[in-house]
Coordinates of C-alpha atoms in Angstrom, one line a residue:
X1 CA -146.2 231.2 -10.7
X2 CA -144.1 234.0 -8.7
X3 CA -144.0 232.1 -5.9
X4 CA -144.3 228.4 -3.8
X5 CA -147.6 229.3 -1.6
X6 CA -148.9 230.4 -5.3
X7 CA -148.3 226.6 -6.6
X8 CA -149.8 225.1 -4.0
X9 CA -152.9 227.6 -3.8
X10 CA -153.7 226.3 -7.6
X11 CA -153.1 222.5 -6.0
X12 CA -155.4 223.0 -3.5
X13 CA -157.8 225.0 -5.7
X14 CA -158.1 222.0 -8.4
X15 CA -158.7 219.8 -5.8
X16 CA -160.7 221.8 -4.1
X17 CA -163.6 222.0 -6.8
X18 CA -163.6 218.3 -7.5
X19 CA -160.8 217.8 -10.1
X20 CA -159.8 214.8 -11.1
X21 CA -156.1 214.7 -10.3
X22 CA -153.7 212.5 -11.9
X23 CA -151.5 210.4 -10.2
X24 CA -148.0 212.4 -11.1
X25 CA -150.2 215.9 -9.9
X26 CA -151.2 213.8 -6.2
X27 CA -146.9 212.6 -6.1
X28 CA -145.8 216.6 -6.7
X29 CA -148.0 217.6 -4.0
X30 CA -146.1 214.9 -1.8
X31 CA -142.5 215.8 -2.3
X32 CA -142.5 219.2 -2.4
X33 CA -143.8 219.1 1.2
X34 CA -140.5 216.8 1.7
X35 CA -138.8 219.3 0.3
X36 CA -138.4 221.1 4.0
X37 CA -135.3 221.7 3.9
X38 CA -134.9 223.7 0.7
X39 CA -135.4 226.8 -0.5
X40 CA -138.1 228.3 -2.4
X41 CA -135.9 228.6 -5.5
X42 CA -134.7 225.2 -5.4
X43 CA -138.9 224.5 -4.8
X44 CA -139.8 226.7 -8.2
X45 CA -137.3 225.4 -10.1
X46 CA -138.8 221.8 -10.1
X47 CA -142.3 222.8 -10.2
X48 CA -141.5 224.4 -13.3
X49 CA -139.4 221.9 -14.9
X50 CA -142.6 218.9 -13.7
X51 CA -144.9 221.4 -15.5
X52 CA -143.0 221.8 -18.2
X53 CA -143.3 218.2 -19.1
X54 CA -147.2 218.0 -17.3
X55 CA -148.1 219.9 -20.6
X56 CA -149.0 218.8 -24.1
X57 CA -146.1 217.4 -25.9
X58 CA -144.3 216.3 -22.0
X59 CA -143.2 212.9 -21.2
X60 CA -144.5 212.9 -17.6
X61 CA -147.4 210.7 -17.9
X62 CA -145.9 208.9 -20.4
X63 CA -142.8 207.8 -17.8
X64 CA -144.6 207.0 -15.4
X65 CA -147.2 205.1 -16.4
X66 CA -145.9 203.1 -19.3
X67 CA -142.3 202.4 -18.3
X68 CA -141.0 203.5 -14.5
X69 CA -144.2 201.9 -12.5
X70 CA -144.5 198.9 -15.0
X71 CA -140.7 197.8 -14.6
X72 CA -140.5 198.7 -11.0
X73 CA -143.7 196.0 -10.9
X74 CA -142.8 193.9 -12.9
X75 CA -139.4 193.0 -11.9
X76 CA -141.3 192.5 -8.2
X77 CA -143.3 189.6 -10.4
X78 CA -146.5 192.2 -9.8
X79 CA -148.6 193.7 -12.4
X80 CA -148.5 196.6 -14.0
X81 CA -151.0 197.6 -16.3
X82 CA -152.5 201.1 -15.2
X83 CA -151.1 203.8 -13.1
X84 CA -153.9 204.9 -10.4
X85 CA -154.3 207.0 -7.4
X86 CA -154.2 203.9 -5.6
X87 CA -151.0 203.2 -6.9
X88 CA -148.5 206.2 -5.6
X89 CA -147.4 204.6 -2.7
X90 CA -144.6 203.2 -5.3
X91 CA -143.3 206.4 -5.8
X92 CA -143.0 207.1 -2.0
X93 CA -140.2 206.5 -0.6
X94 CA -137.5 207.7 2.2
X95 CA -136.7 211.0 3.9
X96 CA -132.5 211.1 3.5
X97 CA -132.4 213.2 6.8
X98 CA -134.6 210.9 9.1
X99 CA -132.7 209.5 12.1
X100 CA -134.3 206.8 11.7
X101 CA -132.7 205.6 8.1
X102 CA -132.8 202.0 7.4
X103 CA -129.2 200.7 7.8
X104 CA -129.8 199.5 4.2
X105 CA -130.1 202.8 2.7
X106 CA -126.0 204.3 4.0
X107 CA -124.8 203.4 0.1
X108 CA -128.2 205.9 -1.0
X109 CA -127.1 208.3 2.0
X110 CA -123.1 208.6 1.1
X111 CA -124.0 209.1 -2.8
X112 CA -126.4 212.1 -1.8
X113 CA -124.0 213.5 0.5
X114 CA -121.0 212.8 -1.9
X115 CA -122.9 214.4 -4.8
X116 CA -124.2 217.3 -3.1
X117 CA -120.5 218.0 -2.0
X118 CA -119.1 217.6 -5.1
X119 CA -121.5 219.6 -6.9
X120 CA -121.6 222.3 -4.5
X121 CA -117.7 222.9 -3.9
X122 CA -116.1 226.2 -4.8
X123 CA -113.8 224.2 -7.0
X124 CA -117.0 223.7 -9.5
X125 CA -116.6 228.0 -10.0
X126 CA -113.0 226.9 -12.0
X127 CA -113.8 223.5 -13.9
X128 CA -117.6 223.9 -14.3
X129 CA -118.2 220.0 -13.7
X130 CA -121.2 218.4 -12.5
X131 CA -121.7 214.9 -11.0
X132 CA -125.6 213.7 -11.2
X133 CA -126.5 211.5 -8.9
X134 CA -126.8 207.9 -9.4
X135 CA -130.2 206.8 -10.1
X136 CA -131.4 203.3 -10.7
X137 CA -135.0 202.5 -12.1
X138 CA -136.0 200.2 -9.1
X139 CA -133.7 202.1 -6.3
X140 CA -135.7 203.3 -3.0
X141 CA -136.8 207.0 -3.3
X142 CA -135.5 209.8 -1.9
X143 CA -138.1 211.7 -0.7
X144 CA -138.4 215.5 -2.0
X145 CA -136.2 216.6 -4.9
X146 CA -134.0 213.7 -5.6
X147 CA -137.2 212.1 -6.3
X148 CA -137.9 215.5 -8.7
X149 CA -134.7 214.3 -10.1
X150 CA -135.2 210.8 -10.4
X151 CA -138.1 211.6 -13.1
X152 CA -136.6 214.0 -15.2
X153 CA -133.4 211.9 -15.3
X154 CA -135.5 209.0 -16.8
X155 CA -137.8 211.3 -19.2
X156 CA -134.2 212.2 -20.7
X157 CA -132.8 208.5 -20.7
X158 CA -135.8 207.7 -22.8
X159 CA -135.4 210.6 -25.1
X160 CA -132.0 209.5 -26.0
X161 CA -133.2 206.2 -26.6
X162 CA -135.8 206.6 -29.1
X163 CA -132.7 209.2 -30.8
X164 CA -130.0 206.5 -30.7
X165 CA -129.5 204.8 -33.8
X166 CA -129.1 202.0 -32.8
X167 CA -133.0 202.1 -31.6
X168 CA -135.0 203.9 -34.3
X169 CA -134.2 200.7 -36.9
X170 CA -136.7 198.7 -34.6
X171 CA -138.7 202.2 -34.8
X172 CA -139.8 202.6 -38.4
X173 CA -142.9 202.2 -39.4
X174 CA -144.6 199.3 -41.3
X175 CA -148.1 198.5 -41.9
X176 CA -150.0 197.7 -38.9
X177 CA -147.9 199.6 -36.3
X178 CA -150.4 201.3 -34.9
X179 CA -152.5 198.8 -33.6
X180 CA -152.7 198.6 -30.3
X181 CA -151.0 195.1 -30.3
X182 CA -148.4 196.4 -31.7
X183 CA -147.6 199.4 -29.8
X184 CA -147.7 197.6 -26.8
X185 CA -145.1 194.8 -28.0
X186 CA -142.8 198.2 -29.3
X187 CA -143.5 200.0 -25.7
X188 CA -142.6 196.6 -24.2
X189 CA -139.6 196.5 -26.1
X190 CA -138.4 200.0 -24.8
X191 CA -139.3 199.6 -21.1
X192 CA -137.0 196.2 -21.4
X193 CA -133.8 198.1 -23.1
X194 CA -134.4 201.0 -20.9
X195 CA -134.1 198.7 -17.8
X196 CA -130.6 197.1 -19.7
X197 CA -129.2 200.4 -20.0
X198 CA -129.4 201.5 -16.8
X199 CA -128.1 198.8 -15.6
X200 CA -125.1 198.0 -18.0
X201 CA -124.8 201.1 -20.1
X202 CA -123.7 200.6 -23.6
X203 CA -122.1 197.5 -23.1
X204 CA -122.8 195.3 -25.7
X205 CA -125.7 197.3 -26.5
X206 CA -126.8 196.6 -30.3
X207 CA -126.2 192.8 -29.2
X208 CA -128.8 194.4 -26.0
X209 CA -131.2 196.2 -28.3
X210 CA -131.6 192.8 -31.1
X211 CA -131.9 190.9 -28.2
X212 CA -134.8 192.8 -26.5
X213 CA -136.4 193.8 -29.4
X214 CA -136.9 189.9 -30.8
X215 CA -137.6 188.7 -26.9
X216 CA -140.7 191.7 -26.9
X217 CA -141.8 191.2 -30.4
X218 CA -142.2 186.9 -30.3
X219 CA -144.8 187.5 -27.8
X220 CA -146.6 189.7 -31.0
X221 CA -145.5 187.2 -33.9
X222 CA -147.0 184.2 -31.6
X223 CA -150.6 185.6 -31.1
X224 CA -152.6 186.8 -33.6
X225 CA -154.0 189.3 -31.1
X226 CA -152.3 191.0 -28.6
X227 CA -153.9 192.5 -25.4
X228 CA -152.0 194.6 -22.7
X229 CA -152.8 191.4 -20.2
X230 CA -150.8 189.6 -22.2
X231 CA -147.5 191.8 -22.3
X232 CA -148.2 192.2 -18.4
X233 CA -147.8 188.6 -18.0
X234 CA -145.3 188.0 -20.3
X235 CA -143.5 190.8 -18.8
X236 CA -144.0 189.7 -15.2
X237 CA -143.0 185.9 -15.5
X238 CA -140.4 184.6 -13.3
X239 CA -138.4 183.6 -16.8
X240 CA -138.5 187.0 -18.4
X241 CA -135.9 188.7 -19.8
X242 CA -137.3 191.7 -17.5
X243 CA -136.7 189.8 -14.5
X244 CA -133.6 188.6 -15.6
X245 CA -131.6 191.7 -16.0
X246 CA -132.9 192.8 -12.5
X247 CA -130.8 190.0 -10.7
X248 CA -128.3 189.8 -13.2
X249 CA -124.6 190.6 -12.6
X250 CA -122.9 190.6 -15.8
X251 CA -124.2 191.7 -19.0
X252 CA -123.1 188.5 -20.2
X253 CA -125.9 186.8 -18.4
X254 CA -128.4 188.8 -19.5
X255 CA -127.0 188.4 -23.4
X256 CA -127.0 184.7 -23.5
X257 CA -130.5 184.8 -22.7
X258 CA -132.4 182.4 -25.6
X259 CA -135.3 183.9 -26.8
X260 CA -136.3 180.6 -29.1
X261 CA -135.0 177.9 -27.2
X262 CA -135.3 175.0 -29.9
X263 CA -134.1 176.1 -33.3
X264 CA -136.6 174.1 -35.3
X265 CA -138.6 176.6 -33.8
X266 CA -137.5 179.4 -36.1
X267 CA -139.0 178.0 -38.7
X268 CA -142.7 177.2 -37.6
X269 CA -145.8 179.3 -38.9
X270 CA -145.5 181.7 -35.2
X271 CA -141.8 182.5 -35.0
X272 CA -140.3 182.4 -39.0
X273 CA -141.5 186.4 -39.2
X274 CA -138.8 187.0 -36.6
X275 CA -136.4 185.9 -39.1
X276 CA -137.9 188.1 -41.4
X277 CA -137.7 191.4 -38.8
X278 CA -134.3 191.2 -38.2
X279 CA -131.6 188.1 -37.6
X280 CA -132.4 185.6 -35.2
X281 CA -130.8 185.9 -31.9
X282 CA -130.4 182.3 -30.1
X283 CA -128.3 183.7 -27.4
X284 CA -125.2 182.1 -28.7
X285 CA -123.0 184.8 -29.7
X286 CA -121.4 185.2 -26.1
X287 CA -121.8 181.2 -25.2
X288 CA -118.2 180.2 -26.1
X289 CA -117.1 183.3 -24.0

């Protein structure tokens, strides 16, 4: 497209001759008009890098339905299951310039102004750093392109998850996997380590990746039939692990979580496959800490 009024002539077009449009297409439409004070560089420069992953092959469906709106639901004890129109308000956030800016919001407002100074000083010319903002899956949104950020930040977070080694062991195939049980448990398993490491980095993670792959795939090895209700509850609970590494403070109290709380337990008819997948994790190793 050579140029913005171009972009949003095809917008209006689609919609114009009865289109269905998705929920991600509805959100671009939003923030670029928040986008008032930027230029029409800055403007083409996301459109193209949203369309980019819009097309066959892109994540951007993919991140927004089946991880950033379920965990920013879930960990509000709400449910999650699909993605709608109805639904965009949760991707609508804050305009950073208002006058009006929640007193709550001066950390958000100081890290934008911080990065933007950083990134844009003539010192930058001579060491050619960068500093990315600090994103958080369940933070408040900034309005316009730190909200064009915010996504394409979290399309490469999960990129480098399903690469990291430490992951793709949980990955591999095995008969079955692609029953729709099964991918949600393995989709349920992501969203959960995705939400670890954003909080707490690699700390501790291969203790963090066993851990939320055996606490995503009991709810699989205890029901002969899995159902997306089912994960959206089990995701949802007030005792999830989900909601427990949103008001954790310490990795350490997310890792002595107990996925199998009486031992005896392991080896019943429902859990003893765990043992099978991959060793047990009782949420001991870091008890005697």
């Amino acid at each position: 497209m050579s140029d913005l009024g171009e972009a949003f002539q095809f917008f209006d077009s689609q919609n114009a001759r009865g289109k269905a449009l998705e929920p991600h297409d509805l959100l671009k439409a939003f923030h670029l008009r928040e986008m008032k004070n930027d230029n029409e560089q800055e403007k083409l420069f996301v459109i193209e890098n949203w369309e980019s992953e819009a097309s066959t092959g892109g994540e951007l469906k993919s991140i927004f339905s089946d991880y950033l709106y379920r965990l920013r639901r879930w960990n509000k004890g709400k449910k999650g299951r699909y993605f709608t129109n109805k639904d965009i308000d949760v991707f609508k956030g804050l305009d950073i310039n208002s006058d009006e800016l929640p007193v709550f919001m001066q950390v958000a407002l100081r890290a934008h102004v911080f990065t933007n100074n950083y990134n844009q000083a003539p010192t930058r010319l001579v060491d050619k750093q960068s500093l990315n903002y600090p994103h958080q899956i369940n933070q408040v949104i900034l309005n316009g392109a730190r909200f064009f950020e915010y996504i394409s930040y979290y399309i490469e977070q999960k990129r480098l998850l399903l690469n990291n080694p430490e992951v793709k062991q949980y990955l591999v195939d095995y008969k079955g996997s692609g029953r729709s049980g099964d991918m949600y448990t393995r989709n349920l398993f992501l969203a959960v380590l995705l939400q670890y490491k954003d909080k707490f980095g690699d700390q501790n993670f291969e203790l963090a990746a066993r851990l939320c792959f055996v606490w995503a795939y009991k709810l699989r090895l205890e029901n002969a039939r899995v159902q997306f209700a089912s994960v959206d509850n089990y995701a949802r609970a007030s005792n999830s692990l989900i909601r427990l590494i949103e008001s954790a403070v310490t990795a350490k109290e997310v890792l002595r979580y107990v996925v199998i709380k009486d031992e005896e337990a392991v080896q019943s008819n429902k859990t003893k496959g765990l043992s099978k997948l991959h060793k047990i994790y009782l949420g001991k190793e870091l008890n005697n800490d």
